[in-house]
Structure formats: C-alpha cells, structure tokens
GROMACS .gro file of N, CA and C in nm:
model
  306
    1UNK      N    1   0.084  -0.118   0.000
    1UNK     CA    2   0.000   0.000   0.000
    1UNK      C    3   0.089   0.125   0.000
    2UNK      N    4   0.045   0.227  -0.073
    2UNK     CA    5   0.126   0.348  -0.091
    2UNK      C    6   0.161   0.416   0.041
    3UNK      N    7   0.063   0.434   0.128
    3UNK     CA    8   0.088   0.510   0.251
    3UNK      C    9   0.190   0.441   0.339
    4UNK      N   10   0.190   0.309   0.341
    4UNK     CA   11   0.289   0.237   0.422
    4UNK      C   12   0.429   0.251   0.363
    5UNK      N   13   0.440   0.238   0.232
    5UNK     CA   14   0.571   0.254   0.167
    5UNK      C   15   0.621   0.397   0.181
    6UNK      N   16   0.530   0.492   0.166
    6UNK     CA   17   0.567   0.633   0.176
    6UNK      C   18   0.614   0.666   0.318
    7UNK      N   19   0.543   0.614   0.416
    7UNK     CA   20   0.580   0.638   0.555
    7UNK      C   21   0.712   0.574   0.593
    8UNK      N   22   0.749   0.466   0.525
    8UNK     CA   23   0.874   0.397   0.555
    8UNK      C   24   0.996   0.471   0.499
    9UNK      N   25   0.974   0.562   0.405
    9UNK     CA   26   1.086   0.637   0.347
    9UNK      C   27   1.138   0.740   0.447
   10UNK      N   28   1.265   0.772   0.433
   10UNK     CA   29   1.321   0.878   0.517
   10UNK      C   30   1.269   1.013   0.468
   11UNK      N   31   1.272   1.111   0.555
   11UNK     CA   32   1.221   1.243   0.521
   11UNK      C   33   1.293   1.305   0.400
   12UNK      N   34   1.426   1.297   0.391
   12UNK     CA   35   1.491   1.352   0.271
   12UNK      C   36   1.448   1.282   0.141
   13UNK      N   37   1.424   1.151   0.147
   13UNK     CA   38   1.379   1.079   0.027
   13UNK      C   39   1.239   1.124  -0.014
   14UNK      N   40   1.151   1.142   0.085
   14UNK     CA   41   1.016   1.189   0.054
   14UNK      C   42   1.020   1.328  -0.008
   15UNK      N   43   1.103   1.415   0.049
   15UNK     CA   44   1.115   1.551  -0.007
   15UNK      C   45   1.166   1.547  -0.150
   16UNK      N   46   1.266   1.463  -0.175
   16UNK     CA   47   1.324   1.454  -0.309
   16UNK      C   48   1.220   1.405  -0.410
   17UNK      N   49   1.144   1.303  -0.372
   17UNK     CA   50   1.042   1.249  -0.463
   17UNK      C   51   0.933   1.353  -0.488
   18UNK      N   52   0.888   1.421  -0.382
   18UNK     CA   53   0.787   1.527  -0.400
   18UNK      C   54   0.837   1.636  -0.493
   19UNK      N   55   0.963   1.674  -0.475
   19UNK     CA   56   1.022   1.779  -0.560
   19UNK      C   57   1.028   1.733  -0.706
   20UNK      N   58   1.067   1.607  -0.727
   20UNK     CA   59   1.076   1.554  -0.863
   20UNK      C   60   0.938   1.553  -0.930
   21UNK      N   61   0.835   1.516  -0.854
   21UNK     CA   62   0.699   1.514  -0.910
   21UNK      C   63   0.656   1.656  -0.945
   22UNK      N   64   0.684   1.751  -0.857
   22UNK     CA   65   0.644   1.890  -0.882
   22UNK      C   66   0.709   1.948  -1.007
   23UNK      N   67   0.832   1.907  -1.037
   23UNK     CA   68   0.896   1.959  -1.158
   23UNK      C   69   0.868   1.871  -1.280
   24UNK      N   70   0.797   1.761  -1.260
   24UNK     CA   71   0.752   1.678  -1.372
   24UNK      C   72   0.850   1.573  -1.418
   25UNK      N   73   0.942   1.531  -1.331
   25UNK     CA   74   1.040   1.429  -1.369
   25UNK      C   75   1.025   1.309  -1.277
   26UNK      N   76   1.051   1.192  -1.334
   26UNK     CA   77   1.051   1.070  -1.254
   26UNK      C   78   1.193   1.041  -1.207
   27UNK      N   79   1.208   0.989  -1.085
   27UNK     CA   80   1.342   0.949  -1.040
   27UNK      C   81   1.398   0.837  -1.127
   28UNK      N   82   1.530   0.825  -1.127
   28UNK     CA   83   1.597   0.722  -1.208
   28UNK      C   84   1.565   0.581  -1.158
   29UNK      N   85   1.562   0.564  -1.027
   29UNK     CA   86   1.538   0.432  -0.967
   29UNK      C   87   1.394   0.387  -0.996
   30UNK      N   88   1.375   0.265  -1.049
   30UNK     CA   89   1.239   0.219  -1.081
   30UNK      C   90   1.147   0.213  -0.959
   31UNK      N   91   1.201   0.175  -0.844
   31UNK     CA   92   1.119   0.171  -0.723
   31UNK      C   93   1.072   0.309  -0.682
   32UNK      N   94   1.163   0.405  -0.689
   32UNK     CA   95   1.126   0.542  -0.655
   32UNK      C   96   1.034   0.602  -0.761
   33UNK      N   97   1.053   0.563  -0.887
   33UNK     CA   98   0.965   0.611  -0.993
   33UNK      C   99   0.823   0.562  -0.970
   34UNK      N  100   0.810   0.437  -0.927
   34UNK     CA  101   0.678   0.382  -0.896
   34UNK      C  102   0.614   0.458  -0.780
   35UNK      N  103   0.696   0.489  -0.677
   35UNK     CA  104   0.645   0.567  -0.564
   35UNK      C  105   0.606   0.708  -0.606
   36UNK      N  106   0.683   0.768  -0.696
   36UNK     CA  107   0.651   0.903  -0.744
   36UNK      C  108   0.518   0.902  -0.819
   37UNK      N  109   0.496   0.800  -0.900
   37UNK     CA  110   0.369   0.789  -0.971
   37UNK      C  111   0.254   0.769  -0.874
   38UNK      N  112   0.276   0.686  -0.772
   38UNK     CA  113   0.173   0.664  -0.671
   38UNK      C  114   0.146   0.791  -0.592
   39UNK      N  115   0.252   0.867  -0.561
   39UNK     CA  116   0.236   0.993  -0.489
   39UNK      C  117   0.153   1.091  -0.571
   40UNK      N  118   0.185   1.103  -0.700
   40UNK     CA  119   0.110   1.194  -0.787
   40UNK      C  120  -0.036   1.151  -0.797
   41UNK      N  121  -0.059   1.022  -0.809
   41UNK     CA  122  -0.196   0.971  -0.816
   41UNK      C  123  -0.269   0.998  -0.685
   42UNK      N  124  -0.200   0.980  -0.572
   42UNK     CA  125  -0.259   1.006  -0.441
   42UNK      C  126  -0.296   1.153  -0.426
   43UNK      N  127  -0.209   1.243  -0.471
   43UNK     CA  128  -0.238   1.386  -0.460
   43UNK      C  129  -0.362   1.424  -0.541
   44UNK      N  130  -0.382   1.359  -0.653
   44UNK     CA  131  -0.498   1.390  -0.737
   44UNK      C  132  -0.630   1.350  -0.673
   45UNK      N  133  -0.626   1.263  -0.572
   45UNK     CA  134  -0.749   1.223  -0.504
   45UNK      C  135  -0.787   1.317  -0.390
   46UNK      N  136  -0.696   1.406  -0.351
   46UNK     CA  137  -0.722   1.496  -0.239
   46UNK      C  138  -0.828   1.599  -0.278
   47UNK      N  139  -0.909   1.640  -0.180
   47UNK     CA  140  -1.019   1.734  -0.207
   47UNK      C  141  -0.967   1.868  -0.258
   48UNK      N  142  -0.861   1.920  -0.199
   48UNK     CA  143  -0.810   2.050  -0.242
   48UNK      C  144  -0.761   2.044  -0.386
   49UNK      N  145  -0.716   1.925  -0.430
   49UNK     CA  146  -0.668   1.911  -0.568
   49UNK      C  147  -0.786   1.906  -0.665
   50UNK      N  148  -0.889   1.832  -0.628
   50UNK     CA  149  -1.004   1.820  -0.717
   50UNK      C  150  -1.080   1.951  -0.730
   51UNK      N  151  -1.076   2.032  -0.625
   51UNK     CA  152  -1.144   2.162  -0.626
   51UNK      C  153  -1.049   2.277  -0.662
   52UNK      N  154  -0.937   2.247  -0.726
   52UNK     CA  155  -0.832   2.346  -0.752
   52UNK      C  156  -0.886   2.472  -0.818
   53UNK      N  157  -0.955   2.458  -0.930
   53UNK     CA  158  -1.001   2.577  -1.003
   53UNK      C  159  -1.107   2.652  -0.926
   54UNK      N  160  -1.178   2.583  -0.839
   54UNK     CA  161  -1.282   2.648  -0.760
   54UNK      C  162  -1.224   2.744  -0.657
   55UNK      N  163  -1.110   2.711  -0.600
   55UNK     CA  164  -1.048   2.801  -0.501
   55UNK      C  165  -0.934   2.883  -0.560
   56UNK      N  166  -0.870   2.834  -0.667
   56UNK     CA  167  -0.753   2.903  -0.721
   56UNK      C  168  -0.789   3.034  -0.789
   57UNK      N  169  -0.887   3.032  -0.876
   57UNK     CA  170  -0.922   3.153  -0.952
   57UNK      C  171  -0.969   3.265  -0.860
   58UNK      N  172  -1.066   3.241  -0.768
   58UNK     CA  173  -1.105   3.351  -0.678
   58UNK      C  174  -0.989   3.396  -0.589
   59UNK      N  175  -0.908   3.302  -0.543
   59UNK     CA  176  -0.794   3.338  -0.459
   59UNK      C  177  -0.693   3.423  -0.534
   60UNK      N  178  -0.668   3.387  -0.660
   60UNK     CA  179  -0.574   3.465  -0.741
   60UNK      C  180  -0.628   3.605  -0.768
   61UNK      N  181  -0.758   3.614  -0.800
   61UNK     CA  182  -0.817   3.745  -0.824
   61UNK      C  183  -0.814   3.832  -0.698
   62UNK      N  184  -0.842   3.772  -0.584
   62UNK     CA  185  -0.835   3.846  -0.458
   62UNK      C  186  -0.692   3.892  -0.430
   63UNK      N  187  -0.596   3.802  -0.449
   63UNK     CA  188  -0.456   3.838  -0.426
   63UNK      C  189  -0.410   3.947  -0.522
   64UNK      N  190  -0.455   3.942  -0.647
   64UNK     CA  191  -0.420   4.047  -0.743
   64UNK      C  192  -0.482   4.181  -0.703
   65UNK      N  193  -0.603   4.177  -0.651
   65UNK     CA  194  -0.667   4.300  -0.604
   65UNK      C  195  -0.590   4.363  -0.489
   66UNK      N  196  -0.549   4.281  -0.395
   66UNK     CA  197  -0.470   4.332  -0.282
   66UNK      C  198  -0.334   4.380  -0.330
   67UNK      N  199  -0.271   4.302  -0.417
   67UNK     CA  200  -0.138   4.337  -0.467
   67UNK      C  201  -0.140   4.468  -0.544
   68UNK      N  202  -0.249   4.494  -0.615
   68UNK     CA  203  -0.256   4.618  -0.694
   68UNK      C  204  -0.260   4.742  -0.606
   69UNK      N  205  -0.301   4.726  -0.482
   69UNK     CA  206  -0.302   4.841  -0.390
   69UNK      C  207  -0.166   4.861  -0.324
   70UNK      N  208  -0.078   4.763  -0.335
   70UNK     CA  209   0.052   4.772  -0.267
   70UNK      C  210   0.159   4.826  -0.360
   71UNK      N  211   0.192   4.748  -0.464
   71UNK     CA  212   0.302   4.789  -0.552
   71UNK      C  213   0.299   4.700  -0.677
   72UNK      N  214   0.340   4.752  -0.792
   72UNK     CA  215   0.342   4.670  -0.915
   72UNK      C  216   0.431   4.546  -0.905
   73UNK      N  217   0.537   4.553  -0.827
   73UNK     CA  218   0.624   4.435  -0.812
   73UNK      C  219   0.548   4.322  -0.742
   74UNK      N  220   0.462   4.358  -0.648
   74UNK     CA  221   0.384   4.257  -0.576
   74UNK      C  222   0.286   4.189  -0.672
   75UNK      N  223   0.234   4.263  -0.769
   75UNK     CA  224   0.147   4.203  -0.871
   75UNK      C  225   0.225   4.095  -0.947
   76UNK      N  226   0.348   4.125  -0.983
   76UNK     CA  227   0.432   4.026  -1.052
   76UNK      C  228   0.459   3.904  -0.967
   77UNK      N  229   0.480   3.925  -0.838
   77UNK     CA  230   0.505   3.813  -0.747
   77UNK      C  231   0.381   3.724  -0.739
   78UNK      N  232   0.263   3.785  -0.731
   78UNK     CA  233   0.137   3.708  -0.725
   78UNK      C  234   0.118   3.630  -0.855
   79UNK      N  235   0.142   3.694  -0.969
   79UNK     CA  236   0.127   3.624  -1.097
   79UNK      C  237   0.227   3.509  -1.111
   80UNK      N  238   0.350   3.530  -1.066
   80UNK     CA  239   0.451   3.424  -1.072
   80UNK      C  240   0.412   3.307  -0.982
   81UNK      N  241   0.359   3.337  -0.865
   81UNK     CA  242   0.315   3.230  -0.774
   81UNK      C  243   0.199   3.152  -0.834
   82UNK      N  244   0.107   3.222  -0.898
   82UNK     CA  245  -0.005   3.156  -0.965
   82UNK      C  246   0.042   3.068  -1.080
   83UNK      N  247   0.137   3.118  -1.156
   83UNK     CA  248   0.194   3.038  -1.266
   83UNK      C  249   0.263   2.914  -1.215
   84UNK      N  250   0.335   2.927  -1.105
   84UNK     CA  251   0.403   2.812  -1.045
   84UNK      C  252   0.301   2.707  -1.000
   85UNK      N  253   0.191   2.751  -0.941
   85UNK     CA  254   0.088   2.657  -0.896
   85UNK      C  255   0.028   2.581  -1.015
   86UNK      N  256   0.007   2.650  -1.125
   86UNK     CA  257  -0.049   2.584  -1.244
   86UNK      C  258   0.052   2.485  -1.302
   87UNK      N  259   0.180   2.520  -1.303
   87UNK     CA  260   0.282   2.427  -1.353
   87UNK      C  261   0.292   2.302  -1.265
   88UNK      N  262   0.285   2.319  -1.135
   88UNK     CA  263   0.290   2.204  -1.044
   88UNK      C  264   0.170   2.114  -1.069
   89UNK      N  265   0.054   2.172  -1.087
   89UNK     CA  266  -0.066   2.092  -1.114
   89UNK      C  267  -0.051   2.015  -1.245
   90UNK      N  268  -0.002   2.082  -1.349
   90UNK     CA  269   0.017   2.016  -1.478
   90UNK      C  270   0.119   1.903  -1.469
   91UNK      N  271   0.232   1.929  -1.404
   91UNK     CA  272   0.337   1.827  -1.394
   91UNK      C  273   0.292   1.708  -1.311
   92UNK      N  274   0.222   1.733  -1.201
   92UNK     CA  275   0.175   1.623  -1.117
   92UNK      C  276   0.073   1.539  -1.193
   93UNK      N  277  -0.015   1.604  -1.266
   93UNK     CA  278  -0.114   1.530  -1.346
   93UNK      C  279  -0.044   1.446  -1.452
   94UNK      N  280   0.059   1.500  -1.513
   94UNK     CA  281   0.133   1.426  -1.616
   94UNK      C  282   0.200   1.302  -1.557
   95UNK      N  283   0.260   1.315  -1.440
   95UNK     CA  284   0.324   1.200  -1.375
   95UNK      C  285   0.219   1.096  -1.337
   96UNK      N  286   0.104   1.140  -1.286
   96UNK     CA  287  -0.002   1.046  -1.248
   96UNK      C  288  -0.057   0.973  -1.370
   97UNK      N  289  -0.066   1.040  -1.483
   97UNK     CA  290  -0.117   0.974  -1.604
   97UNK      C  291  -0.020   0.870  -1.656
   98UNK      N  292   0.109   0.888  -1.631
   98UNK     CA  293   0.207   0.787  -1.671
   98UNK      C  294   0.184   0.658  -1.593
   99UNK      N  295   0.133   0.672  -1.472
   99UNK     CA  296   0.109   0.555  -1.388
   99UNK      C  297  -0.017   0.481  -1.429
  100UNK      N  298  -0.110   0.552  -1.493
  100UNK     CA  299  -0.237   0.491  -1.531
  100UNK      C  300  -0.213   0.387  -1.641
  101UNK      N  301  -0.284   0.274  -1.633
  101UNK     CA  302  -0.267   0.172  -1.737
  101UNK      C  303  -0.316   0.225  -1.872
  102UNK      N  304  -0.240   0.196  -1.975
  102UNK     CA  305  -0.273   0.247  -2.109
  102UNK      C  306  -0.380   0.165  -2.176
   0.00000   0.00000   0.00000
C-alpha cells in the first residue's frame, strides 16, 4: 500500500520524490519512480486538488486585487506564484497519467 511505503521512506527521500513530481520528472530508480507515480496519483485524489479551479481563480483574483493596492512588483510576485501553482498541477497530473494503465 502506498501510505505504508511512503511512511517507511526517510524524510529527505520523501522531499526529493515530492520535488521531482512537482517539476515533472521521474526518479531514475524504478522503485522510486513507482512511488513518485503513486504519490502523484494520491495527490490527485485529495479534495483541495479536485477543487483546484474552484479556489484558485477567486484566490488569485483576490490576491491580485490586494497586490494592486501595494506595488506593481507585488502584482508580478502574485502572478509568478499563480503560474508556479499551475505548472505544479500540470506536472503532477502528467506523472499520475504515466502511472495509469494504457
């Protein structure tokens, strides 16, 4: 089971696998690649992931509204953070789809 295998990993290994999934790459080791695919698939089942667009768009618009009252650089920071969130979602979905049977 994924949660048991994931819990048995050391903290640095879990961080490394999470980081690899977020950037859209599989680890070289086949065992770790399988865990990365399972991790990505597990993340896609989470409620916050399934409701991403429901909370992301209003949150981004709210953050842009607040940022526009502060400084133009803050607007850029908010947009960059939003772009990063979308890239992580895309990369994680891509890794999870690799795990799905063809």
